[in-house]
PDB file of C-alpha atoms in Angstrom:
ATOM      1  CA  MET A   1     -27.102  20.857  29.250  1.00 58.00           C
ATOM      2  CA  ASP A   2     -30.614  21.241  27.785  1.00 70.00           C
ATOM      3  CA  THR A   3     -31.952  17.706  27.351  1.00 79.00           C
ATOM      4  CA  ARG A   4     -34.887  18.812  25.202  1.00 84.00           C
ATOM      5  CA  HIS A   5     -32.593  20.627  22.784  1.00 84.00           C
ATOM      6  CA  GLU A   6     -30.250  17.614  22.718  1.00 83.00           C
ATOM      7  CA  VAL A   7     -33.125  15.264  21.857  1.00 86.00           C
ATOM      8  CA  GLN A   8     -34.467  17.585  19.173  1.00 87.00           C
ATOM      9  CA  GLU A   9     -31.129  17.936  17.375  1.00 86.00           C
ATOM     10  CA  PHE A  10     -30.259  14.241  17.741  1.00 86.00           C
ATOM     11  CA  LEU A  11     -33.520  12.916  16.275  1.00 88.00           C
ATOM     12  CA  THR A  12     -33.532  15.553  13.536  1.00 88.00           C
ATOM     13  CA  ALA A  13     -29.991  14.590  12.507  1.00 87.00           C
ATOM     14  CA  LEU A  14     -30.869  10.883  12.491  1.00 86.00           C
ATOM     15  CA  ARG A  15     -33.972  11.448  10.387  1.00 87.00           C
ATOM     16  CA  GLY A  16     -32.039  13.560   7.912  1.00 87.00           C
ATOM     17  CA  ARG A  17     -29.459  10.921   7.096  1.00 85.00           C
ATOM     18  CA  ILE A  18     -31.883   8.150   5.989  1.00 85.00           C
ATOM     19  CA  THR A  19     -33.408   8.264   2.524  1.00 84.00           C
ATOM     20  CA  PRO A  20     -36.819   6.724   1.863  1.00 83.00           C
ATOM     21  CA  GLU A  21     -35.114   4.142  -0.355  1.00 82.00           C
ATOM     22  CA  LYS A  22     -32.791   3.119   2.472  1.00 84.00           C
ATOM     23  CA  ALA A  23     -35.785   2.847   4.796  1.00 80.00           C
ATOM     24  CA  GLY A  24     -37.623   0.639   2.289  1.00 79.00           C
ATOM     25  CA  LEU A  25     -40.382   3.144   1.562  1.00 75.00           C
ATOM     26  CA  THR A  26     -41.991   3.611  -1.828  1.00 69.00           C
ATOM     27  CA  VAL A  27     -41.552   7.167  -3.093  1.00 66.00           C
ATOM     28  CA  PHE A  28     -44.106   8.629  -5.451  1.00 60.00           C
ATOM     29  CA  GLY A  29     -43.006  11.638  -7.537  1.00 57.00           C
ATOM     30  CA  GLY A  30     -42.963  15.198  -6.349  1.00 60.00           C
ATOM     31  CA  GLU A  31     -40.308  17.405  -4.894  1.00 66.00           C
ATOM     32  CA  ARG A  32     -39.082  16.588  -1.388  1.00 69.00           C
ATOM     33  CA  ARG A  33     -38.090  19.505   0.818  1.00 71.00           C
ATOM     34  CA  VAL A  34     -36.003  17.424   3.231  1.00 70.00           C
ATOM     35  CA  PRO A  35     -32.951  15.289   2.351  1.00 73.00           C
ATOM     36  CA  GLY A  36     -33.982  12.390   4.545  1.00 85.00           C
ATOM     37  CA  LEU A  37     -37.230  11.074   5.926  1.00 87.00           C
ATOM     38  CA  ARG A  38     -40.234  13.217   6.707  1.00 86.00           C
ATOM     39  CA  ARG A  39     -41.642  13.127  10.224  1.00 88.00           C
ATOM     40  CA  GLU A  40     -44.734  11.276   9.049  1.00 88.00           C
ATOM     41  CA  GLU A  41     -42.529   8.642   7.417  1.00 87.00           C
ATOM     42  CA  VAL A  42     -40.590   8.050  10.637  1.00 88.00           C
ATOM     43  CA  ALA A  43     -43.903   7.793  12.486  1.00 87.00           C
ATOM     44  CA  GLN A  44     -45.149   5.253   9.936  1.00 86.00           C
ATOM     45  CA  LEU A  45     -42.002   3.137  10.298  1.00 85.00           C
ATOM     46  CA  ALA A  46     -42.159   3.297  14.106  1.00 85.00           C
ATOM     47  CA  GLY A  47     -45.879   2.537  14.256  1.00 84.00           C
ATOM     48  CA  VAL A  48     -46.881   5.732  16.069  1.00 86.00           C
ATOM     49  CA  SER A  49     -48.911   8.766  15.085  1.00 88.00           C
ATOM     50  CA  THR A  50     -47.243  11.704  13.375  1.00 88.00           C
ATOM     51  CA  ALA A  51     -48.292  13.944  16.262  1.00 90.00           C
ATOM     52  CA  TYR A  52     -46.658  11.605  18.796  1.00 89.00           C
ATOM     53  CA  TYR A  53     -43.396  11.406  16.876  1.00 90.00           C
ATOM     54  CA  THR A  54     -43.429  15.191  16.373  1.00 91.00           C
ATOM     55  CA  ARG A  55     -43.731  15.593  20.140  1.00 90.00           C
ATOM     56  CA  MET A  56     -40.713  13.356  20.632  1.00 89.00           C
ATOM     57  CA  GLU A  57     -38.621  15.134  18.014  1.00 89.00           C
ATOM     58  CA  ARG A  58     -39.414  18.460  19.661  1.00 89.00           C
ATOM     59  CA  GLY A  59     -37.558  17.152  22.676  1.00 86.00           C
ATOM     60  CA  ASP A  60     -40.243  15.566  24.822  1.00 87.00           C
ATOM     61  CA  LEU A  61     -39.247  11.967  25.599  1.00 86.00           C
ATOM     62  CA  GLY A  62     -40.845  12.015  29.031  1.00 83.00           C
ATOM     63  CA  GLY A  63     -42.895   8.886  29.605  1.00 83.00           C
ATOM     64  CA  VAL A  64     -42.048   7.322  26.229  1.00 86.00           C
ATOM     65  CA  SER A  65     -42.145   3.532  26.615  1.00 86.00           C
ATOM     66  CA  GLU A  66     -39.258   1.210  25.854  1.00 85.00           C
ATOM     67  CA  SER A  67     -41.277  -0.418  23.076  1.00 85.00           C
ATOM     68  CA  VAL A  68     -41.626   2.943  21.302  1.00 86.00           C
ATOM     69  CA  LEU A  69     -37.921   3.679  21.783  1.00 88.00           C
ATOM     70  CA  TYR A  70     -37.029   0.295  20.280  1.00 86.00           C
ATOM     71  CA  ALA A  71     -39.385   1.055  17.392  1.00 84.00           C
ATOM     72  CA  LEU A  72     -37.441   4.290  16.809  1.00 88.00           C
ATOM     73  CA  VAL A  73     -34.185   2.343  16.954  1.00 87.00           C
ATOM     74  CA  ASN A  74     -35.436   0.129  14.129  1.00 85.00           C
ATOM     75  CA  ALA A  75     -37.058   2.915  12.127  1.00 85.00           C
ATOM     76  CA  LEU A  76     -33.955   5.136  12.222  1.00 88.00           C
ATOM     77  CA  GLN A  77     -31.551   2.180  11.876  1.00 87.00           C
ATOM     78  CA  LEU A  78     -29.496   3.155  14.920  1.00 87.00           C
ATOM     79  CA  THR A  79     -26.161   1.638  15.882  1.00 84.00           C
ATOM     80  CA  ASP A  80     -25.629   0.228  19.374  1.00 81.00           C
ATOM     81  CA  ALA A  81     -23.979   3.482  20.493  1.00 81.00           C
ATOM     82  CA  GLU A  82     -26.793   5.602  19.046  1.00 84.00           C
ATOM     83  CA  SER A  83     -29.383   3.359  20.708  1.00 85.00           C
ATOM     84  CA  GLN A  84     -27.616   3.738  24.047  1.00 83.00           C
ATOM     85  CA  HIS A  85     -27.598   7.515  23.574  1.00 84.00           C
ATOM     86  CA  LEU A  86     -31.327   7.583  22.780  1.00 86.00           C
ATOM     87  CA  PHE A  87     -32.192   5.526  25.877  1.00 85.00           C
ATOM     88  CA  ASP A  88     -29.911   7.711  28.024  1.00 84.00           C
ATOM     89  CA  LEU A  89     -31.694  10.830  26.775  1.00 85.00           C
ATOM     90  CA  ALA A  90     -35.094   9.253  27.461  1.00 86.00           C
ATOM     91  CA  ARG A  91     -33.979   8.276  30.956  1.00 83.00           C
ATOM     92  CA  ALA A  92     -32.781  11.815  31.636  1.00 81.00           C
ATOM     93  CA  ALA A  93     -36.083  13.223  30.382  1.00 76.00           C
ATOM     94  CA  THR A  94     -38.252  10.809  32.376  1.00 73.00           C
ATOM     95  CA  GLY A  95     -36.422  10.588  35.699  1.00 62.00           C
ATOM     96  CA  PRO A  96     -36.145  13.268  38.359  1.00 53.00           C
ATOM     97  CA  ARG A  97     -33.710  16.015  37.435  1.00 50.00           C
ATOM     98  CA  ARG A  98     -30.411  15.524  39.226  1.00 50.00           C
ATOM     99  CA  PRO A  99     -28.589  18.494  40.695  1.00 47.00           C
ATOM    100  CA  ALA A 100     -25.584  19.646  38.696  1.00 45.00           C
ATOM    101  CA  ARG A 101     -22.580  17.578  39.640  1.00 47.00           C
ATOM    102  CA  THR A 102     -19.345  19.177  40.687  1.00 44.00           C
ATOM    103  CA  LYS A 103     -15.869  17.815  40.114  1.00 47.00           C
ATOM    104  CA  GLN A 104     -15.279  14.425  41.667  1.00 50.00           C
ATOM    105  CA  ASP A 105     -11.874  13.443  42.986  1.00 48.00           C
ATOM    106  CA  THR A 106     -10.924  10.325  41.025  1.00 63.00           C
ATOM    107  CA  ARG A 107      -7.860   8.551  42.349  1.00 72.00           C
ATOM    108  CA  LEU A 108      -6.151   5.370  41.317  1.00 80.00           C
ATOM    109  CA  SER A 109      -5.443   2.612  43.783  1.00 80.00           C
ATOM    110  CA  PRO A 110      -1.787   1.727  44.413  1.00 83.00           C
ATOM    111  CA  GLN A 111      -2.498  -1.635  42.782  1.00 83.00           C
ATOM    112  CA  ILE A 112      -3.557  -0.037  39.480  1.00 85.00           C
ATOM    113  CA  THR A 113      -0.517   2.247  39.546  1.00 87.00           C
ATOM    114  CA  GLN A 114       1.722  -0.760  40.209  1.00 88.00           C
ATOM    115  CA  LEU A 115       0.031  -2.693  37.394  1.00 87.00           C
ATOM    116  CA  MET A 116       0.819   0.044  34.866  1.00 90.00           C
ATOM    117  CA  GLU A 117       4.411   0.334  36.083  1.00 88.00           C
ATOM    118  CA  THR A 118       4.975  -3.412  35.664  1.00 89.00           C
ATOM    119  CA  MET A 119       3.690  -3.279  32.062  1.00 89.00           C
ATOM    120  CA  ARG A 120       7.109  -2.113  30.929  1.00 86.00           C
ATOM    121  CA  ASP A 121       6.742  -3.298  27.330  1.00 89.00           C
ATOM    122  CA  VAL A 122       3.229  -1.927  26.826  1.00 93.00           C
ATOM    123  CA  PRO A 123       2.310   1.782  26.854  1.00 95.00           C
ATOM    124  CA  ALA A 124      -0.516   2.170  29.370  1.00 95.00           C
ATOM    125  CA  VAL A 125      -2.449   5.180  30.622  1.00 95.00           C
ATOM    126  CA  ALA A 126      -5.424   5.502  32.982  1.00 93.00           C
ATOM    127  CA  LEU A 127      -7.905   8.123  31.799  1.00 93.00           C
ATOM    128  CA  SER A 128     -10.879   9.761  33.453  1.00 91.00           C
ATOM    129  CA  LYS A 129     -14.190   9.718  31.606  1.00 88.00           C
ATOM    130  CA  LEU A 130     -13.364  13.159  30.206  1.00 91.00           C
ATOM    131  CA  GLY A 131      -9.920  12.078  29.021  1.00 93.00           C
ATOM    132  CA  ASP A 132      -7.751  13.453  31.825  1.00 94.00           C
ATOM    133  CA  PRO A 133      -4.632  11.277  32.346  1.00 94.00           C
ATOM    134  CA  LEU A 134      -4.716  10.034  35.946  1.00 92.00           C
ATOM    135  CA  GLY A 135      -1.676   7.769  35.764  1.00 92.00           C
ATOM    136  CA  SER A 136       0.705   6.291  33.210  1.00 93.00           C
ATOM    137  CA  ASN A 137       3.849   4.231  32.816  1.00 93.00           C
ATOM    138  CA  PRO A 138       7.171   5.519  31.422  1.00 92.00           C
ATOM    139  CA  LEU A 139       6.669   3.970  27.981  1.00 94.00           C
ATOM    140  CA  CYS A 140       3.293   5.673  27.567  1.00 95.00           C
ATOM    141  CA  ARG A 141       4.755   9.021  28.595  1.00 94.00           C
ATOM    142  CA  ALA A 142       7.427   8.477  25.947  1.00 95.00           C
ATOM    143  CA  LEU A 143       4.805   7.486  23.348  1.00 96.00           C
ATOM    144  CA  LEU A 144       2.514  10.469  24.057  1.00 96.00           C
ATOM    145  CA  PRO A 145       4.971  13.207  25.044  1.00 95.00           C
ATOM    146  CA  HIS A 146       2.632  16.137  24.409  1.00 96.00           C
ATOM    147  CA  LEU A 147       0.143  14.804  26.967  1.00 96.00           C
ATOM    148  CA  PHE A 148       2.855  14.657  29.632  1.00 95.00           C
ATOM    149  CA  PRO A 149       4.885  17.883  29.681  1.00 92.00           C
ATOM    150  CA  THR A 150       7.778  17.744  32.133  1.00 87.00           C
ATOM    151  CA  ASP A 151       6.960  21.106  33.719  1.00 86.00           C
ATOM    152  CA  ALA A 152       3.171  20.912  34.013  1.00 88.00           C
ATOM    153  CA  ALA A 153       0.237  18.637  34.772  1.00 91.00           C
ATOM    154  CA  PRO A 154      -0.873  16.075  32.145  1.00 94.00           C
ATOM    155  CA  VAL A 155      -3.058  17.497  29.379  1.00 95.00           C
ATOM    156  CA  ASN A 156      -6.666  16.510  28.745  1.00 96.00           C
ATOM    157  CA  THR A 157      -6.838  14.474  25.530  1.00 96.00           C
ATOM    158  CA  ALA A 158      -9.659  16.527  23.963  1.00 96.00           C
ATOM    159  CA  ARG A 159      -7.926  19.814  24.753  1.00 95.00           C
ATOM    160  CA  TYR A 160      -4.757  18.424  23.166  1.00 96.00           C
ATOM    161  CA  LEU A 161      -6.584  17.366  20.004  1.00 96.00           C
ATOM    162  CA  PHE A 162      -8.450  20.626  19.443  1.00 96.00           C
ATOM    163  CA  LEU A 163      -6.272  23.283  21.052  1.00 95.00           C
ATOM    164  CA  ASP A 164      -2.679  22.099  20.485  1.00 96.00           C
ATOM    165  CA  PRO A 165      -1.557  22.475  16.828  1.00 96.00           C
ATOM    166  CA  ARG A 166       1.049  19.724  17.324  1.00 97.00           C
ATOM    167  CA  SER A 167      -1.734  17.116  17.513  1.00 97.00           C
ATOM    168  CA  ARG A 168      -2.433  17.501  13.786  1.00 97.00           C
ATOM    169  CA  ASP A 169       1.114  16.425  12.948  1.00 97.00           C
ATOM    170  CA  PHE A 170       1.216  13.758  15.657  1.00 97.00           C
ATOM    171  CA  TYR A 171      -1.928  12.063  14.334  1.00 97.00           C
ATOM    172  CA  PRO A 172      -1.824  11.776  10.514  1.00 97.00           C
ATOM    173  CA  ASP A 173      -5.521  10.818  10.663  1.00 96.00           C
ATOM    174  CA  TRP A 174      -6.321  13.741  12.943  1.00 96.00           C
ATOM    175  CA  ASP A 175      -9.884  14.203  11.667  1.00 95.00           C
ATOM    176  CA  ALA A 176     -10.852  10.628  12.531  1.00 93.00           C
ATOM    177  CA  VAL A 177      -9.212  10.729  15.972  1.00 94.00           C
ATOM    178  CA  ALA A 178     -10.766  14.094  16.818  1.00 94.00           C
ATOM    179  CA  ARG A 179     -14.229  13.023  15.664  1.00 92.00           C
ATOM    180  CA  GLU A 180     -13.976   9.939  17.896  1.00 91.00           C
ATOM    181  CA  SER A 181     -13.297  12.228  20.844  1.00 92.00           C
ATOM    182  CA  VAL A 182     -16.378  14.337  20.079  1.00 91.00           C
ATOM    183  CA  SER A 183     -18.666  11.319  19.667  1.00 88.00           C
ATOM    184  CA  ALA A 184     -17.476   9.872  22.986  1.00 88.00           C
ATOM    185  CA  MET A 185     -18.320  13.173  24.699  1.00 88.00           C
ATOM    186  CA  ARG A 186     -21.757  13.129  23.069  1.00 85.00           C
ATOM    187  CA  LEU A 187     -22.429   9.745  24.685  1.00 82.00           C
ATOM    188  CA  LEU A 188     -21.392  11.162  28.058  1.00 83.00           C
ATOM    189  CA  ALA A 189     -23.715  14.142  27.606  1.00 80.00           C
ATOM    190  CA  GLY A 190     -26.676  11.858  27.002  1.00 77.00           C
ATOM    191  CA  HIS A 191     -25.811   9.660  29.976  1.00 76.00           C
ATOM    192  CA  ASP A 192     -25.534  12.565  32.420  1.00 76.00           C
ATOM    193  CA  PRO A 193     -26.724  15.960  31.099  1.00 74.00           C
ATOM    194  CA  SER A 194     -26.108  17.515  34.532  1.00 74.00           C
ATOM    195  CA  ASP A 195     -22.357  16.843  34.514  1.00 80.00           C
ATOM    196  CA  ARG A 196     -20.873  20.279  35.177  1.00 83.00           C
ATOM    197  CA  GLN A 197     -17.327  19.241  34.277  1.00 86.00           C
ATOM    198  CA  LEU A 198     -18.430  17.955  30.894  1.00 87.00           C
ATOM    199  CA  ALA A 199     -20.512  21.060  30.198  1.00 84.00           C
ATOM    200  CA  ALA A 200     -17.531  23.287  30.996  1.00 88.00           C
ATOM    201  CA  LEU A 201     -15.224  21.295  28.720  1.00 90.00           C
ATOM    202  CA  VAL A 202     -17.744  21.293  25.855  1.00 89.00           C
ATOM    203  CA  GLY A 203     -18.257  25.044  26.265  1.00 89.00           C
ATOM    204  CA  GLU A 204     -14.524  25.725  26.225  1.00 91.00           C
ATOM    205  CA  LEU A 205     -13.869  23.617  23.141  1.00 92.00           C
ATOM    206  CA  ALA A 206     -16.912  24.909  21.251  1.00 90.00           C
ATOM    207  CA  THR A 207     -15.754  28.467  21.883  1.00 90.00           C
ATOM    208  CA  ARG A 208     -12.153  27.896  20.833  1.00 92.00           C
ATOM    209  CA  SER A 209     -12.416  25.308  18.033  1.00 93.00           C
ATOM    210  CA  THR A 210     -14.500  25.596  14.876  1.00 93.00           C
ATOM    211  CA  GLU A 211     -14.084  21.879  14.127  1.00 93.00           C
ATOM    212  CA  PHE A 212     -15.300  20.870  17.570  1.00 93.00           C
ATOM    213  CA  ARG A 213     -18.285  23.199  17.364  1.00 90.00           C
ATOM    214  CA  THR A 214     -19.263  21.818  13.944  1.00 90.00           C
ATOM    215  CA  TRP A 215     -18.843  18.155  14.864  1.00 89.00           C
ATOM    216  CA  TRP A 216     -20.583  18.604  18.216  1.00 87.00           C
ATOM    217  CA  GLY A 217     -23.597  19.899  16.327  1.00 79.00           C
ATOM    218  CA  SER A 218     -23.699  16.800  14.115  1.00 77.00           C
ATOM    219  CA  HIS A 219     -24.764  14.609  17.096  1.00 73.00           C
ATOM    220  CA  THR A 220     -22.679  11.632  15.948  1.00 75.00           C
ATOM    221  CA  VAL A 221     -22.242   8.992  18.657  1.00 73.00           C
ATOM    222  CA  ARG A 222     -20.007   5.926  18.471  1.00 73.00           C
ATOM    223  CA  THR A 223     -18.075   3.759  20.915  1.00 68.00           C
ATOM    224  CA  HIS A 224     -14.323   3.389  20.455  1.00 69.00           C
ATOM    225  CA  SER A 225     -12.952   0.717  22.775  1.00 76.00           C
ATOM    226  CA  THR A 226     -10.604  -0.827  20.229  1.00 85.00           C
ATOM    227  CA  GLY A 227      -9.035   0.037  16.894  1.00 90.00           C
ATOM    228  CA  THR A 228      -5.823   1.320  15.322  1.00 93.00           C
ATOM    229  CA  LYS A 229      -4.128   4.702  15.275  1.00 95.00           C
ATOM    230  CA  ARG A 230      -1.341   6.079  13.148  1.00 96.00           C
ATOM    231  CA  ILE A 231       1.200   8.148  15.066  1.00 96.00           C
ATOM    232  CA  ASN A 232       3.939  10.386  13.730  1.00 97.00           C
ATOM    233  CA  HIS A 233       6.246  10.303  16.745  1.00 96.00           C
ATOM    234  CA  PRO A 234       8.818  13.105  17.087  1.00 94.00           C
ATOM    235  CA  VAL A 235      11.591  10.637  18.077  1.00 93.00           C
ATOM    236  CA  VAL A 236      10.984   7.326  16.267  1.00 94.00           C
ATOM    237  CA  GLY A 237       8.790   8.400  13.344  1.00 95.00           C
ATOM    238  CA  GLU A 238       5.576   6.831  12.043  1.00 96.00           C
ATOM    239  CA  MET A 239       3.877   3.916  13.774  1.00 96.00           C
ATOM    240  CA  THR A 240       0.561   2.148  13.399  1.00 97.00           C
ATOM    241  CA  LEU A 241      -0.593   0.889  16.785  1.00 97.00           C
ATOM    242  CA  SER A 242      -3.642  -1.040  17.902  1.00 95.00           C
ATOM    243  CA  TYR A 243      -5.320   0.179  21.062  1.00 94.00           C
ATOM    244  CA  GLN A 244      -7.549  -1.449  23.639  1.00 92.00           C
ATOM    245  CA  THR A 245      -9.596   0.440  26.210  1.00 90.00           C
ATOM    246  CA  LEU A 246     -10.509  -1.476  29.357  1.00 87.00           C
ATOM    247  CA  THR A 247     -12.959  -0.445  32.066  1.00 82.00           C
ATOM    248  CA  LEU A 248     -11.672  -0.672  35.631  1.00 76.00           C
ATOM    249  CA  GLN A 249     -14.419  -2.269  37.689  1.00 68.00           C
ATOM    250  CA  ASN A 250     -13.137  -1.025  41.044  1.00 67.00           C
ATOM    251  CA  VAL A 251     -12.675   2.603  39.938  1.00 68.00           C
ATOM    252  CA  ALA A 252     -15.739   4.411  38.633  1.00 69.00           C
ATOM    253  CA  ASN A 253     -15.444   6.306  35.343  1.00 78.00           C
ATOM    254  CA  VAL A 254     -11.810   5.342  34.734  1.00 86.00           C
ATOM    255  CA  ARG A 255     -10.544   3.393  31.738  1.00 89.00           C
ATOM    256  CA  LEU A 256      -7.149   1.880  31.006  1.00 92.00           C
ATOM    257  CA  ALA A 257      -5.799   2.368  27.468  1.00 94.00           C
ATOM    258  CA  THR A 258      -2.973   0.221  26.097  1.00 95.00           C
ATOM    259  CA  TYR A 259      -1.124   0.257  22.767  1.00 96.00           C
ATOM    260  CA  LEU A 260       0.516  -2.562  20.781  1.00 95.00           C
ATOM    261  CA  ALA A 261       2.304  -2.934  17.446  1.00 95.00           C
ATOM    262  CA  GLU A 262       1.952  -5.947  15.167  1.00 94.00           C
ATOM    263  CA  ALA A 263       4.993  -8.211  15.489  1.00 93.00           C
ATOM    264  CA  GLY A 264       7.513  -8.090  12.660  1.00 94.00           C
ATOM    265  CA  THR A 265       6.385  -4.734  11.281  1.00 96.00           C
ATOM    266  CA  PRO A 266       8.239  -1.401  11.017  1.00 95.00           C
ATOM    267  CA  SER A 267       5.865  -0.138  13.706  1.00 96.00           C
ATOM    268  CA  ALA A 268       7.096  -2.886  16.061  1.00 95.00           C
ATOM    269  CA  ASP A 269      10.681  -1.867  15.322  1.00 96.00           C
ATOM    270  CA  ALA A 270       9.838   1.758  16.048  1.00 95.00           C
ATOM    271  CA  LEU A 271       8.146   0.815  19.322  1.00 95.00           C
ATOM    272  CA  ASP A 272      11.214  -1.265  20.297  1.00 94.00           C
ATOM    273  CA  LEU A 273      13.369   1.775  19.591  1.00 94.00           C
ATOM    274  CA  LEU A 274      11.083   3.870  21.744  1.00 94.00           C
ATOM    275  CA  ARG A 275      11.374   1.307  24.562  1.00 91.00           C
ATOM    276  CA  SER A 276      15.159   1.646  24.445  1.00 90.00           C
ATOM    277  CA  TRP A 277      14.895   5.418  24.410  1.00 87.00           C
ATOM    278  CA  ALA A 278      12.389   5.385  27.286  1.00 82.00           C
ATOM    279  CA  ALA A 279      14.646   3.062  29.318  1.00 78.00           C
ATOM    280  CA  THR A 280      16.931   6.038  29.916  1.00 68.00           C
ATOM    281  CA  PRO A 281      16.060   7.246  33.429  1.00 58.00           C
ATOM    282  CA  LEU A 282      13.263   9.781  33.241  1.00 51.00           C
ATOM    283  CA  PRO A 283      11.750  11.928  35.983  1.00 51.00           C
ATOM    284  CA  ALA A 284       8.929  10.204  37.839  1.00 51.00           C
ATOM    285  CA  ASP A 285       5.452  11.362  36.983  1.00 52.00           C
ATOM    286  CA  PRO A 286       4.836  14.002  39.716  1.00 50.00           C
ATOM    287  CA  HIS A 287       1.145  14.164  38.878  1.00 52.00           C
ATOM    288  CA  GLN A 288       0.350  10.453  39.344  1.00 54.00           C
ATOM    289  CA  GLN A 289      -2.827  10.376  41.429  1.00 54.00           C
ATOM    290  CA  THR A 290      -2.864   7.587  43.988  1.00 51.00           C
ATOM    291  CA  ALA A 291      -5.041   6.963  46.968  1.00 46.00           C
TER     292      ALA A 291
END
């Protein structure tokens, strides 16, 4: 991925969303040709020259100091995720260019696989950084049936969201869920622009999905380690589940996602029904990746 182009579009999008009033600037009459801040206004807020900020917005973050980056964070009112993305982009621009990375073989330890299997009452799935299911327990396979077809390998979560029409019925709030997926991939792109797997996935989705292509171009970045999701399950109907995403310290770039329903709610009843349904012997997951 082109880091300079990424920086240019990211900073331009951030500048365009902040009005002078929101930034605390006094506006004197006259027609403004941009919806957000002008470059000279961002430079003023960050305490740098207009020429220096213009250089940065054109994609050149090489050698930019941390103090200037933090000044941009304050001037553009960035969230923690956006700040992380900016620093990742600066690091990629300043450091030596890494060779393009090929696919890495990520495998789960037997202990992690056993842990998920013993979590019989909690849907659990181990995901790669790109959203490929690496392992799961029976209740999770019952909860997310489209990700785990019986006659094929598990489906990448982003491909499911953007390329499988069933995802729009499965997630009543499909737009929000899909946008979260795009913003998570944006963070990955800033952290490692040379990731060949990520570039291939982005290229595929941008080619085949108008929504992905549009949202990818918006440069929105957020972290989504916890929250709630509404699910319209084909067997037990609608549920609202909270999710937690945990990082596995002993397995690089793998996260464990779990789902829970609030006790005493219709969603809890539906999940109990799903547990009973999933207790019927099912085929073992033939694609579980263990060391």
